[in-house]
Short mmCIF file of N, CA and C in Angstrom, two decimals:
data_model
loop_
_atom_site.label_atom_id
_atom_site.label_comp_id
_atom_site.label_asym_id
_atom_site.label_seq_id
_atom_site.Cartn_x
_atom_site.Cartn_y
_atom_site.Cartn_z
N MET A 897 35.69 5.09 10.93
CA MET A 897 34.30 5.35 10.66
C MET A 897 33.41 4.26 11.27
N VAL A 898 33.85 3.02 11.18
CA VAL A 898 33.04 1.92 11.72
C VAL A 898 32.90 2.08 13.23
N GLU A 899 33.96 2.53 13.88
CA GLU A 899 33.89 2.73 15.33
C GLU A 899 32.86 3.81 15.68
N LEU A 900 32.81 4.87 14.88
CA LEU A 900 31.83 5.93 15.09
C LEU A 900 30.41 5.38 14.93
N ILE A 901 30.20 4.59 13.92
CA ILE A 901 28.88 4.00 13.70
C ILE A 901 28.52 3.09 14.86
N ARG A 902 29.45 2.25 15.28
CA ARG A 902 29.22 1.36 16.42
C ARG A 902 28.84 2.17 17.67
N ASP A 903 29.59 3.23 17.93
CA ASP A 903 29.31 4.08 19.09
C ASP A 903 27.91 4.70 19.01
N ARG A 904 27.55 5.21 17.83
CA ARG A 904 26.23 5.84 17.67
C ARG A 904 25.11 4.81 17.83
N LEU A 905 25.32 3.62 17.33
CA LEU A 905 24.32 2.56 17.50
C LEU A 905 24.12 2.25 18.99
N GLU A 906 25.24 2.17 19.71
CA GLU A 906 25.15 1.89 21.15
C GLU A 906 24.50 3.06 21.90
N ASP A 907 24.91 4.29 21.56
CA ASP A 907 24.38 5.48 22.23
C ASP A 907 22.88 5.63 22.03
N THR A 908 22.41 5.33 20.84
CA THR A 908 21.00 5.55 20.51
C THR A 908 20.14 4.30 20.68
N GLU A 909 20.80 3.17 20.92
CA GLU A 909 20.11 1.88 21.02
C GLU A 909 19.30 1.58 19.76
N ALA A 910 19.79 2.09 18.63
CA ALA A 910 19.14 1.85 17.34
C ALA A 910 19.37 0.40 16.91
N ASN A 911 18.40 -0.13 16.20
CA ASN A 911 18.54 -1.46 15.63
C ASN A 911 19.43 -1.33 14.40
N PRO A 912 20.59 -1.97 14.38
CA PRO A 912 21.50 -1.83 13.24
C PRO A 912 20.86 -2.20 11.90
N SER A 913 19.92 -3.12 11.89
CA SER A 913 19.31 -3.53 10.63
C SER A 913 18.42 -2.43 10.05
N ASP A 914 18.09 -1.41 10.86
CA ASP A 914 17.32 -0.27 10.37
C ASP A 914 18.21 0.80 9.74
N VAL A 915 19.52 0.62 9.84
CA VAL A 915 20.47 1.61 9.33
C VAL A 915 20.97 1.16 7.96
N VAL A 916 20.79 2.03 6.97
CA VAL A 916 21.28 1.75 5.62
C VAL A 916 22.35 2.80 5.30
N LEU A 917 23.55 2.33 5.07
CA LEU A 917 24.66 3.20 4.72
C LEU A 917 24.81 3.19 3.21
N GLU A 918 24.80 4.37 2.63
CA GLU A 918 24.85 4.49 1.18
C GLU A 918 26.24 4.89 0.73
N LEU A 919 26.80 4.12 -0.18
CA LEU A 919 28.10 4.42 -0.75
C LEU A 919 27.94 4.57 -2.26
N SER A 920 28.67 5.52 -2.81
CA SER A 920 28.60 5.71 -4.26
C SER A 920 29.50 4.70 -4.96
N GLU A 921 29.19 4.45 -6.21
CA GLU A 921 30.01 3.56 -7.02
C GLU A 921 31.44 4.08 -7.06
N THR A 922 31.60 5.39 -7.13
CA THR A 922 32.94 5.99 -7.16
C THR A 922 33.70 5.69 -5.88
N GLN A 923 33.05 5.85 -4.73
CA GLN A 923 33.70 5.54 -3.46
C GLN A 923 34.13 4.08 -3.41
N MET A 924 33.28 3.22 -3.94
CA MET A 924 33.57 1.79 -3.89
C MET A 924 34.73 1.42 -4.82
N THR A 925 34.77 1.97 -6.00
CA THR A 925 35.77 1.52 -6.97
C THR A 925 37.10 2.25 -6.85
N GLU A 926 37.12 3.47 -6.32
CA GLU A 926 38.38 4.20 -6.20
C GLU A 926 39.24 3.69 -5.06
N GLY A 927 38.61 3.14 -4.06
CA GLY A 927 39.36 2.59 -2.94
C GLY A 927 38.79 1.23 -2.57
N LEU A 928 38.86 0.31 -3.50
CA LEU A 928 38.16 -0.96 -3.36
C LEU A 928 38.53 -1.71 -2.09
N ASP A 929 39.81 -1.81 -1.77
CA ASP A 929 40.20 -2.55 -0.57
C ASP A 929 39.64 -1.90 0.69
N ARG A 930 39.81 -0.59 0.78
CA ARG A 930 39.32 0.14 1.95
C ARG A 930 37.80 0.10 2.02
N ALA A 931 37.14 0.32 0.89
CA ALA A 931 35.68 0.30 0.86
C ALA A 931 35.16 -1.09 1.18
N GLY A 932 35.81 -2.12 0.64
CA GLY A 932 35.39 -3.49 0.93
C GLY A 932 35.50 -3.80 2.41
N ALA A 933 36.58 -3.37 3.03
CA ALA A 933 36.75 -3.60 4.47
C ALA A 933 35.66 -2.86 5.26
N PHE A 934 35.34 -1.63 4.84
CA PHE A 934 34.29 -0.87 5.51
C PHE A 934 32.94 -1.56 5.37
N VAL A 935 32.60 -1.98 4.16
CA VAL A 935 31.32 -2.64 3.91
C VAL A 935 31.20 -3.91 4.75
N ASN A 936 32.26 -4.71 4.77
CA ASN A 936 32.22 -5.94 5.57
C ASN A 936 32.07 -5.65 7.05
N ALA A 937 32.80 -4.65 7.56
CA ALA A 937 32.72 -4.31 8.98
C ALA A 937 31.34 -3.76 9.34
N ALA A 938 30.79 -2.90 8.49
CA ALA A 938 29.46 -2.35 8.75
C ALA A 938 28.40 -3.45 8.72
N ALA A 939 28.54 -4.38 7.79
CA ALA A 939 27.60 -5.50 7.71
C ALA A 939 27.72 -6.38 8.95
N GLU A 940 28.92 -6.55 9.47
CA GLU A 940 29.10 -7.33 10.70
C GLU A 940 28.39 -6.68 11.88
N LEU A 941 28.29 -5.35 11.86
CA LEU A 941 27.53 -4.64 12.90
C LEU A 941 26.03 -4.87 12.74
N GLY A 942 25.63 -5.31 11.56
CA GLY A 942 24.21 -5.53 11.29
C GLY A 942 23.59 -4.47 10.39
N CYS A 943 24.40 -3.49 9.94
CA CYS A 943 23.90 -2.44 9.07
C CYS A 943 23.73 -2.98 7.65
N GLN A 944 22.88 -2.31 6.90
CA GLN A 944 22.70 -2.64 5.50
C GLN A 944 23.48 -1.64 4.65
N ILE A 945 23.85 -2.06 3.45
CA ILE A 945 24.63 -1.21 2.56
C ILE A 945 23.86 -1.01 1.26
N ALA A 946 23.82 0.24 0.79
CA ALA A 946 23.22 0.56 -0.51
C ALA A 946 24.32 1.06 -1.43
N LEU A 947 24.38 0.51 -2.63
CA LEU A 947 25.33 0.95 -3.64
C LEU A 947 24.62 1.90 -4.58
N ASP A 948 25.05 3.16 -4.57
CA ASP A 948 24.44 4.19 -5.40
C ASP A 948 25.28 4.37 -6.67
N GLY A 949 24.61 4.68 -7.76
CA GLY A 949 25.32 4.94 -9.00
C GLY A 949 25.65 3.69 -9.77
N PHE A 950 24.82 2.67 -9.66
CA PHE A 950 25.04 1.41 -10.36
C PHE A 950 25.07 1.65 -11.87
N VAL A 951 26.05 1.04 -12.54
CA VAL A 951 26.15 1.08 -13.99
C VAL A 951 26.27 -0.36 -14.46
N GLU A 952 25.31 -0.81 -15.25
CA GLU A 952 25.32 -2.19 -15.70
C GLU A 952 26.61 -2.49 -16.46
N GLY A 953 27.24 -3.60 -16.10
CA GLY A 953 28.46 -4.02 -16.77
C GLY A 953 29.71 -3.36 -16.19
N GLY A 954 29.53 -2.46 -15.23
CA GLY A 954 30.67 -1.81 -14.62
C GLY A 954 31.26 -2.67 -13.51
N PRO A 955 32.21 -2.12 -12.77
CA PRO A 955 32.85 -2.88 -11.69
C PRO A 955 31.88 -3.26 -10.58
N GLU A 956 30.70 -2.62 -10.56
CA GLU A 956 29.72 -2.93 -9.53
C GLU A 956 29.26 -4.38 -9.61
N SER A 957 29.25 -4.95 -10.80
CA SER A 957 28.82 -6.34 -10.96
C SER A 957 29.68 -7.25 -10.10
N PHE A 958 30.98 -7.00 -10.07
CA PHE A 958 31.89 -7.75 -9.22
C PHE A 958 31.58 -7.49 -7.75
N LEU A 959 31.34 -6.22 -7.41
CA LEU A 959 31.06 -5.87 -6.02
C LEU A 959 29.79 -6.55 -5.52
N LEU A 960 28.78 -6.63 -6.38
CA LEU A 960 27.51 -7.24 -5.97
C LEU A 960 27.69 -8.71 -5.62
N ARG A 961 28.61 -9.35 -6.29
CA ARG A 961 28.82 -10.78 -6.04
C ARG A 961 29.74 -11.04 -4.86
N THR A 962 30.56 -10.06 -4.48
CA THR A 962 31.59 -10.33 -3.48
C THR A 962 31.41 -9.62 -2.15
N LEU A 963 30.57 -8.61 -2.09
CA LEU A 963 30.39 -7.86 -0.85
C LEU A 963 28.94 -7.95 -0.38
N PRO A 964 28.71 -7.81 0.93
CA PRO A 964 27.35 -7.89 1.47
C PRO A 964 26.56 -6.61 1.24
N ILE A 965 26.18 -6.37 0.00
CA ILE A 965 25.42 -5.18 -0.37
C ILE A 965 23.94 -5.55 -0.38
N SER A 966 23.12 -4.75 0.31
CA SER A 966 21.69 -5.03 0.44
C SER A 966 20.86 -4.41 -0.68
N TYR A 967 21.26 -3.23 -1.12
CA TYR A 967 20.48 -2.47 -2.09
C TYR A 967 21.36 -1.96 -3.22
N VAL A 968 20.78 -1.93 -4.40
CA VAL A 968 21.40 -1.29 -5.56
C VAL A 968 20.46 -0.16 -5.96
N LYS A 969 21.03 1.03 -6.17
CA LYS A 969 20.21 2.18 -6.55
C LYS A 969 20.48 2.53 -8.01
N LEU A 970 19.41 2.56 -8.78
CA LEU A 970 19.49 2.97 -10.18
C LEU A 970 19.07 4.43 -10.26
N GLY A 971 19.96 5.28 -10.73
CA GLY A 971 19.70 6.70 -10.75
C GLY A 971 18.99 7.19 -11.99
N PRO A 972 18.76 8.49 -12.05
CA PRO A 972 18.04 9.09 -13.17
C PRO A 972 18.57 8.73 -14.56
N PRO A 973 19.87 8.54 -14.78
CA PRO A 973 20.28 8.14 -16.12
C PRO A 973 19.61 6.84 -16.60
N PHE A 974 19.31 5.94 -15.68
CA PHE A 974 18.59 4.72 -16.01
C PHE A 974 17.09 4.98 -16.17
N ILE A 975 16.56 5.90 -15.38
CA ILE A 975 15.11 6.06 -15.23
C ILE A 975 14.51 7.08 -16.19
N ASP A 976 15.20 8.20 -16.42
CA ASP A 976 14.67 9.25 -17.28
C ASP A 976 14.37 8.71 -18.68
N GLY A 977 13.18 8.98 -19.18
CA GLY A 977 12.80 8.58 -20.52
C GLY A 977 12.47 7.10 -20.67
N LEU A 978 12.28 6.43 -19.56
CA LEU A 978 12.03 4.98 -19.58
C LEU A 978 10.81 4.61 -20.42
N SER A 979 9.77 5.43 -20.33
CA SER A 979 8.54 5.09 -21.06
C SER A 979 8.71 5.20 -22.57
N GLU A 980 9.67 6.00 -23.04
CA GLU A 980 9.86 6.17 -24.48
C GLU A 980 10.98 5.30 -25.05
N ASP A 981 11.79 4.71 -24.21
CA ASP A 981 13.01 4.05 -24.67
C ASP A 981 12.99 2.56 -24.33
N ARG A 982 12.67 1.74 -25.32
CA ARG A 982 12.58 0.29 -25.11
C ARG A 982 13.94 -0.29 -24.69
N GLY A 983 15.03 0.22 -25.25
CA GLY A 983 16.38 -0.24 -24.90
C GLY A 983 16.69 0.03 -23.44
N LYS A 984 16.26 1.19 -22.97
CA LYS A 984 16.48 1.53 -21.56
C LYS A 984 15.69 0.58 -20.66
N ARG A 985 14.47 0.24 -21.07
CA ARG A 985 13.67 -0.71 -20.29
C ARG A 985 14.36 -2.07 -20.22
N ARG A 986 14.95 -2.51 -21.33
CA ARG A 986 15.69 -3.77 -21.32
C ARG A 986 16.88 -3.69 -20.38
N SER A 987 17.59 -2.56 -20.39
CA SER A 987 18.75 -2.38 -19.51
C SER A 987 18.35 -2.41 -18.04
N VAL A 988 17.25 -1.73 -17.72
CA VAL A 988 16.77 -1.72 -16.34
C VAL A 988 16.34 -3.13 -15.93
N GLY A 989 15.61 -3.80 -16.80
CA GLY A 989 15.18 -5.17 -16.50
C GLY A 989 16.37 -6.09 -16.27
N SER A 990 17.40 -5.95 -17.06
CA SER A 990 18.61 -6.75 -16.92
C SER A 990 19.32 -6.44 -15.61
N ALA A 991 19.44 -5.15 -15.27
CA ALA A 991 20.09 -4.75 -14.02
C ALA A 991 19.32 -5.28 -12.82
N VAL A 992 17.99 -5.23 -12.88
CA VAL A 992 17.16 -5.75 -11.78
C VAL A 992 17.38 -7.24 -11.63
N LEU A 993 17.38 -7.96 -12.73
CA LEU A 993 17.57 -9.41 -12.69
C LEU A 993 18.93 -9.76 -12.08
N LYS A 994 19.99 -9.07 -12.51
CA LYS A 994 21.33 -9.34 -11.97
C LYS A 994 21.39 -9.05 -10.47
N ALA A 995 20.81 -7.94 -10.06
CA ALA A 995 20.82 -7.61 -8.63
C ALA A 995 20.04 -8.63 -7.83
N HIS A 996 18.87 -9.00 -8.30
CA HIS A 996 18.06 -9.98 -7.59
C HIS A 996 18.77 -11.32 -7.50
N ARG A 997 19.44 -11.73 -8.56
CA ARG A 997 20.19 -13.00 -8.53
C ARG A 997 21.31 -12.96 -7.50
N SER A 998 21.83 -11.76 -7.24
CA SER A 998 22.90 -11.61 -6.24
C SER A 998 22.34 -11.34 -4.84
N GLY A 999 21.02 -11.29 -4.73
CA GLY A 999 20.40 -11.12 -3.42
C GLY A 999 20.13 -9.68 -3.01
N GLN A 1000 20.27 -8.73 -3.93
CA GLN A 1000 20.03 -7.33 -3.58
C GLN A 1000 18.63 -6.90 -4.00
N ARG A 1001 18.12 -5.93 -3.26
CA ARG A 1001 16.89 -5.24 -3.65
C ARG A 1001 17.30 -4.04 -4.49
N VAL A 1002 16.39 -3.57 -5.35
CA VAL A 1002 16.71 -2.49 -6.27
C VAL A 1002 15.80 -1.29 -5.99
N ILE A 1003 16.44 -0.12 -5.89
CA ILE A 1003 15.74 1.14 -5.66
C ILE A 1003 15.92 2.02 -6.89
N ALA A 1004 14.82 2.50 -7.44
CA ALA A 1004 14.87 3.45 -8.57
C ALA A 1004 14.83 4.86 -8.01
N GLN A 1005 15.75 5.70 -8.41
CA GLN A 1005 15.81 7.09 -7.97
C GLN A 1005 15.29 8.00 -9.08
N GLY A 1006 14.71 9.12 -8.69
CA GLY A 1006 14.30 10.11 -9.67
C GLY A 1006 13.07 9.71 -10.46
N VAL A 1007 12.16 9.01 -9.81
CA VAL A 1007 10.92 8.59 -10.48
C VAL A 1007 9.97 9.79 -10.46
N GLU A 1008 9.69 10.32 -11.64
CA GLU A 1008 8.96 11.58 -11.74
C GLU A 1008 7.52 11.44 -12.23
N SER A 1009 7.11 10.24 -12.64
CA SER A 1009 5.74 10.10 -13.13
C SER A 1009 5.16 8.75 -12.73
N VAL A 1010 3.84 8.71 -12.67
CA VAL A 1010 3.14 7.47 -12.35
C VAL A 1010 3.38 6.44 -13.45
N VAL A 1011 3.44 6.88 -14.69
CA VAL A 1011 3.71 5.97 -15.81
C VAL A 1011 5.05 5.27 -15.61
N THR A 1012 6.07 6.05 -15.26
CA THR A 1012 7.38 5.47 -15.02
C THR A 1012 7.34 4.52 -13.82
N LEU A 1013 6.65 4.91 -12.77
CA LEU A 1013 6.53 4.07 -11.59
C LEU A 1013 5.89 2.72 -11.95
N GLU A 1014 4.86 2.74 -12.76
CA GLU A 1014 4.19 1.50 -13.17
C GLU A 1014 5.11 0.63 -14.03
N LEU A 1015 5.88 1.25 -14.93
CA LEU A 1015 6.84 0.49 -15.73
C LEU A 1015 7.89 -0.16 -14.84
N LEU A 1016 8.37 0.59 -13.87
CA LEU A 1016 9.38 0.06 -12.95
C LEU A 1016 8.84 -1.11 -12.14
N GLU A 1017 7.61 -1.00 -11.72
CA GLU A 1017 6.98 -2.11 -11.00
C GLU A 1017 6.95 -3.35 -11.88
N ASP A 1018 6.58 -3.19 -13.15
CA ASP A 1018 6.55 -4.31 -14.10
C ASP A 1018 7.94 -4.90 -14.31
N LEU A 1019 8.97 -4.07 -14.20
CA LEU A 1019 10.35 -4.53 -14.40
C LEU A 1019 10.95 -5.16 -13.14
N GLY A 1020 10.21 -5.13 -12.03
CA GLY A 1020 10.68 -5.80 -10.82
C GLY A 1020 11.40 -4.93 -9.81
N ILE A 1021 11.36 -3.61 -10.00
CA ILE A 1021 11.98 -2.71 -9.03
C ILE A 1021 11.31 -2.92 -7.67
N ASP A 1022 12.11 -2.92 -6.61
CA ASP A 1022 11.58 -3.17 -5.27
C ASP A 1022 11.09 -1.91 -4.56
N GLU A 1023 11.80 -0.81 -4.76
CA GLU A 1023 11.47 0.44 -4.09
C GLU A 1023 11.75 1.60 -5.05
N ALA A 1024 11.13 2.75 -4.76
CA ALA A 1024 11.33 3.91 -5.63
C ALA A 1024 11.41 5.18 -4.79
N GLN A 1025 12.10 6.16 -5.37
CA GLN A 1025 12.22 7.49 -4.78
C GLN A 1025 11.95 8.50 -5.88
N GLY A 1026 11.29 9.58 -5.54
CA GLY A 1026 11.09 10.63 -6.53
C GLY A 1026 9.76 11.34 -6.36
N ASN A 1027 9.58 12.38 -7.14
CA ASN A 1027 8.40 13.23 -7.02
C ASN A 1027 7.10 12.52 -7.35
N ALA A 1028 7.15 11.41 -8.10
CA ALA A 1028 5.92 10.67 -8.38
C ALA A 1028 5.32 10.10 -7.09
N LEU A 1029 6.15 9.94 -6.09
CA LEU A 1029 5.71 9.39 -4.80
C LEU A 1029 5.39 10.49 -3.79
N GLY A 1030 5.81 11.69 -4.07
CA GLY A 1030 5.58 12.82 -3.17
C GLY A 1030 6.73 13.79 -3.25
N PRO A 1031 6.46 15.04 -2.98
CA PRO A 1031 7.52 16.04 -3.05
C PRO A 1031 8.51 15.88 -1.89
N PRO A 1032 9.73 16.38 -2.07
CA PRO A 1032 10.69 16.34 -0.97
C PRO A 1032 10.13 17.09 0.25
N GLU A 1033 10.46 16.58 1.42
CA GLU A 1033 10.02 17.21 2.67
C GLU A 1033 11.21 17.51 3.54
N SER A 1034 11.08 18.52 4.38
CA SER A 1034 12.16 18.86 5.29
C SER A 1034 12.24 17.81 6.39
N LEU A 1035 13.43 17.62 6.89
CA LEU A 1035 13.64 16.68 7.98
C LEU A 1035 12.79 17.09 9.18
N GLU A 1036 12.71 18.38 9.43
CA GLU A 1036 11.91 18.88 10.55
C GLU A 1036 10.45 18.46 10.44
N SER A 1037 9.88 18.57 9.24
CA SER A 1037 8.47 18.19 9.09
C SER A 1037 8.28 16.68 9.23
N LEU A 1038 9.25 15.91 8.79
CA LEU A 1038 9.16 14.45 8.93
C LEU A 1038 9.28 14.03 10.40
N ILE A 1039 10.20 14.63 11.11
CA ILE A 1039 10.38 14.29 12.52
C ILE A 1039 9.17 14.74 13.32
N GLY A 1040 8.65 15.92 13.01
CA GLY A 1040 7.47 16.43 13.71
C GLY A 1040 6.26 15.55 13.48
N ALA A 1041 6.15 14.98 12.27
CA ALA A 1041 5.02 14.13 11.93
C ALA A 1041 5.07 12.80 12.66
N SER A 1042 6.27 12.33 13.01
CA SER A 1042 6.39 11.02 13.66
C SER A 1042 6.40 11.14 15.17
N ALA A 1043 6.49 12.33 15.69
CA ALA A 1043 6.57 12.51 17.16
C ALA A 1043 5.21 12.47 17.81
#
C-alpha cells in the first residue's frame, strides 16, 4: 500500500503533507504491528495520519504516544447530546487534552448544531465536520467549484 501511495504522490506531484490517511481504531488495534509499520512508512513519505474512532482509555492512548499520528477524530458517540450531558463534556475535554499533550489535533465528527459547535470550540477541538458547518456535497460539485 505504501508503494501505491508513493507512486500516486510522484505521478500527481502532490505535496505529501496535504495528504491525510485515515485509519480506524479497529484497523490499528487488530493488526498493530502491520498498522504501525504502515503509519511509520506513510509518515516517512510526509503524509499525515488520522485515527478515527478514538475511545478514551482504549488502546488508542498507547498509539497516540508511540506512532506519528497527526489527527484524532472523535465520532458521534462523543458528540451527540454534548449540550445536555456534562459528563460527556468532561470526557471530550479530557480526550482533547490527552491528544494535544501527545501533539495531535482533534477533529469532531457529526457536529449537527451551532450550540454543539460552540461547546466544542470551548473544549479545544481544532476542527469539526458535520451538518452544522454545511450539508454534504458531491465530489463533482466540489471539484467543479475549485476549477
